[in-house]
Amino acid sequence: MNVYRRAVLHGWRMLAALILSITIVLAVDQFYGHSTLAFAAAIIGLVIVNAPMLRFNCPTCGKNLFFRGVFVVPWPNKTCGKCGTHLDQDGPDQLHQNR
């Protein structure tokens, strides 16, 4: 599986974790009242689930697929913004720049 497909799966996992975190916070709020502990647990859980994002890098130059300049976005680039490598291709031609 290429780096782009793995990064896309991570994006879907993050969406699922976000929905789960929101649901837990809303459920705790509904049944027990406002709780900063539930909110803190949701934030810590999201940080832990999102930590693997830092490993999705271009195999050619090492630029992260989720970073666009100083911004972090929830979906990865198909083409490296630094070197132009097409990250959604399998095989040995994945590392070559297609111009």
Rosetta silent file (secondary structure, phi, psi, omega in degrees, C-alpha in Angstrom):
SEQUENCE: MNVYRRAVLHGWRMLAALILSITIVLAVDQFYGHSTLAFAAAIIGLVIVNAPMLRFNCPTCGKNLFFRGVFVVPWPNKTCGKCGTHLDQDGPDQLHQNR
SCORE:     score description
SCORE:     0.000 S_00000001
   1 L     0.000  132.636 -177.536    0.000    0.000    0.000 S_00000001
   2 L   -79.058  169.262 -174.045    1.450    3.365   -0.948 S_00000001
   3 H   -64.124  -34.918 -179.822    1.938    6.282    1.422 S_00000001
   4 H   -66.496  -44.396  179.442   -1.030    8.218    0.044 S_00000001
   5 H   -63.784  -39.375  176.772   -3.494    5.351    0.623 S_00000001
   6 H   -65.051  -37.701  178.592   -2.202    4.867    4.161 S_00000001
   7 H   -68.215  -37.089  176.625   -2.587    8.617    4.776 S_00000001
   8 H   -63.595  -43.142  176.615   -6.156    8.540    3.433 S_00000001
   9 H   -60.410  -38.322  176.921   -6.984    5.701    5.835 S_00000001
  10 H   -63.457  -40.478  177.468   -5.541    7.811    8.634 S_00000001
  11 H   -59.620  -42.527  177.294   -7.798   10.689    7.567 S_00000001
  12 H   -67.132  -38.995  176.473  -10.852    8.428    7.826 S_00000001
  13 H   -62.153  -38.872  178.922   -9.695    7.135   11.237 S_00000001
  14 H   -66.272  -38.871  177.091   -9.365   10.718   12.426 S_00000001
  15 H   -62.673  -44.017  178.148  -12.897   11.518   11.245 S_00000001
  16 H   -62.905  -41.076  178.965  -14.214    8.473   13.123 S_00000001
  17 H   -65.766  -37.147  178.186  -12.257    9.476   16.246 S_00000001
  18 H   -65.616  -45.530  178.963  -13.643   13.015   16.032 S_00000001
  19 H   -62.839  -42.573  177.755  -17.222   11.765   15.727 S_00000001
  20 H   -62.508  -42.827 -179.792  -16.682    9.361   18.639 S_00000001
  21 H   -63.330  -44.153  178.864  -15.167   12.120   20.792 S_00000001
  22 H   -63.397  -42.056  179.702  -18.047   14.493   20.094 S_00000001
  23 H   -62.868  -42.989  179.324  -20.566   11.749   20.844 S_00000001
  24 H   -63.644  -45.221 -179.785  -18.894   10.900   24.154 S_00000001
  25 H   -62.845  -42.950  178.994  -18.745   14.537   25.257 S_00000001
  26 H   -65.586  -39.421  179.383  -22.410   15.065   24.312 S_00000001
  27 H   -65.889  -44.685  178.335  -23.477   11.857   26.082 S_00000001
  28 H   -62.627  -41.410  179.138  -21.614   12.747   29.267 S_00000001
  29 H   -63.971  -39.047 -178.891  -23.089   16.251   29.120 S_00000001
  30 H   -68.007  -44.199 -172.778  -26.600   14.858   28.628 S_00000001
  31 H   -92.567  -27.614 -175.425  -26.487   12.297   31.445 S_00000001
  32 H  -122.511   -1.935 -177.215  -24.104   13.826   34.012 S_00000001
  33 L    89.881  177.632 -176.538  -24.034   17.527   33.233 S_00000001
  34 L   -60.918  130.210 -178.556  -21.155   19.614   31.976 S_00000001
  35 L  -136.191  117.533  175.531  -17.836   17.871   32.534 S_00000001
  36 H   -72.593  -22.401  177.843  -14.435   19.284   31.724 S_00000001
  37 H   -67.020  -40.093  177.873  -13.004   15.813   32.341 S_00000001
  38 H   -65.259  -41.598  178.563  -14.941   14.357   29.393 S_00000001
  39 H   -64.795  -43.511  179.190  -13.771   17.208   27.187 S_00000001
  40 H   -63.853  -40.830  178.404  -10.167   16.781   28.339 S_00000001
  41 H   -63.561  -38.995  178.456  -10.339   13.012   27.709 S_00000001
  42 H   -64.437  -42.784  179.762  -11.678   13.675   24.193 S_00000001
  43 H   -64.771  -45.593  179.622   -8.851   16.117   23.433 S_00000001
  44 H   -62.853  -42.005  177.642   -6.181   13.742   24.751 S_00000001
  45 H   -61.283  -42.094  179.134   -7.698   10.877   22.768 S_00000001
  46 H   -65.877  -38.363  178.199   -7.693   12.935   19.557 S_00000001
  47 H   -64.740  -42.524 -179.963   -4.059   13.934   20.065 S_00000001
  48 H   -66.033  -43.625 -179.546   -3.051   10.297   20.602 S_00000001
  49 H   -67.807  -30.342 -177.751   -5.011    9.058   17.573 S_00000001
  50 H   -85.256  -11.467 -177.145   -3.580   11.861   15.410 S_00000001
  51 H   -55.685  -37.595  179.055    0.073   11.282   16.387 S_00000001
  52 H   -62.495  -14.714  179.161    0.754    8.839   13.481 S_00000001
  53 H   -55.264  -30.500 -176.784    0.072   11.720   11.078 S_00000001
  54 H   -71.816  -10.135  179.790    3.674   12.821   11.504 S_00000001
  55 H   -95.386   -2.780 -179.341    4.905    9.602    9.834 S_00000001
  56 L   -92.029   87.048 -175.784    3.166   10.164    6.481 S_00000001
  57 E  -118.866  155.410  176.360    6.016   11.760    4.565 S_00000001
  58 L   -62.212  130.975 -179.577    7.046   11.928    0.917 S_00000001
  59 L   -69.745  -16.655 -179.107    9.486    9.065    0.227 S_00000001
  60 L   -87.913  -52.373 -173.377   11.590   11.370   -1.977 S_00000001
  61 L  -114.426  -14.816  177.343   12.018   14.562    0.030 S_00000001
  62 L    91.321    2.945  179.219   10.416   13.842    3.411 S_00000001
  63 L   -70.795  138.957 -178.456    7.708   16.562    3.334 S_00000001
  64 E   -73.245  140.674 -176.498    4.614   15.617    5.309 S_00000001
  65 L   -72.142  -22.349 -176.043    1.478   14.910    3.273 S_00000001
  66 L   -94.348   -8.296 -177.576   -0.839   16.729    5.692 S_00000001
  67 E   -96.240  132.524  173.216    1.074   20.020    5.926 S_00000001
  68 E  -121.580   91.352 -174.183    0.394   22.916    3.538 S_00000001
  69 L    69.380 -123.088  178.996    2.970   25.492    4.517 S_00000001
  70 L   -91.562   -3.349 -177.549    2.325   26.325    8.160 S_00000001
  71 E   -97.610  146.386  173.837   -1.197   24.849    8.066 S_00000001
  72 E  -108.487  128.878 -178.646   -2.212   21.271    8.843 S_00000001
  73 L  -115.244  159.024 -175.599   -5.159   19.977    6.830 S_00000001
  74 L   -81.106   -3.968 -178.885   -7.275   16.864    7.392 S_00000001
  75 L  -128.969  138.057 -175.156   -6.645   15.325    3.956 S_00000001
  76 L   -77.025  158.364  173.311   -3.258   14.379    2.411 S_00000001
  77 L   -74.960  141.664  172.257   -1.760   15.660   -0.843 S_00000001
  78 L   -81.400  -27.679 -179.919   -1.734   13.289   -3.829 S_00000001
  79 E  -123.091  132.689 -179.629    1.316   15.098   -5.178 S_00000001
  80 L   -60.834  131.134 -179.968    4.167   16.296   -2.992 S_00000001
  81 L   -75.570  -13.174 -178.250    4.111   20.082   -2.744 S_00000001
  82 L   -98.632  -49.261 -174.595    7.883   20.263   -2.475 S_00000001
  83 L  -111.161  -10.458  177.781    9.318   17.834   -5.055 S_00000001
  84 L    84.373    9.136  179.077    6.292   16.951   -7.208 S_00000001
  85 E   -66.109  133.895  175.946    6.339   13.187   -6.569 S_00000001
  86 E   -80.970  110.020 -171.879    3.003   11.514   -7.328 S_00000001
  87 L   -86.651   -8.773 -177.995    2.253    9.799   -4.045 S_00000001
  88 L   -95.392   11.718  179.398   -0.839    7.874   -5.167 S_00000001
  89 L  -103.479  145.058  175.465    1.076    5.549   -7.510 S_00000001
  90 L   -96.459  160.589  172.276    2.335    2.077   -6.666 S_00000001
  91 L    93.688 -177.410 -174.451    5.576    0.535   -7.813 S_00000001
  92 H   -68.617  -23.015  179.305    9.088    1.769   -8.580 S_00000001
  93 H   -76.981   -3.155  179.041    7.893    4.717  -10.680 S_00000001
  94 H   -62.864  -32.072 -175.678    6.326    6.187   -7.531 S_00000001
  95 H   -83.738   -8.040 -179.051    9.610    7.815   -6.592 S_00000001
  96 L   -90.487  144.260  177.296   10.088    9.551   -9.954 S_00000001
  97 E   -78.687  131.457  177.042    8.814   13.016  -10.596 S_00000001
  98 L  -104.024  106.973 -177.635    6.240   13.128  -13.375 S_00000001
  99 L  -113.779    0.000    0.000    6.477   16.491  -15.090 S_00000001
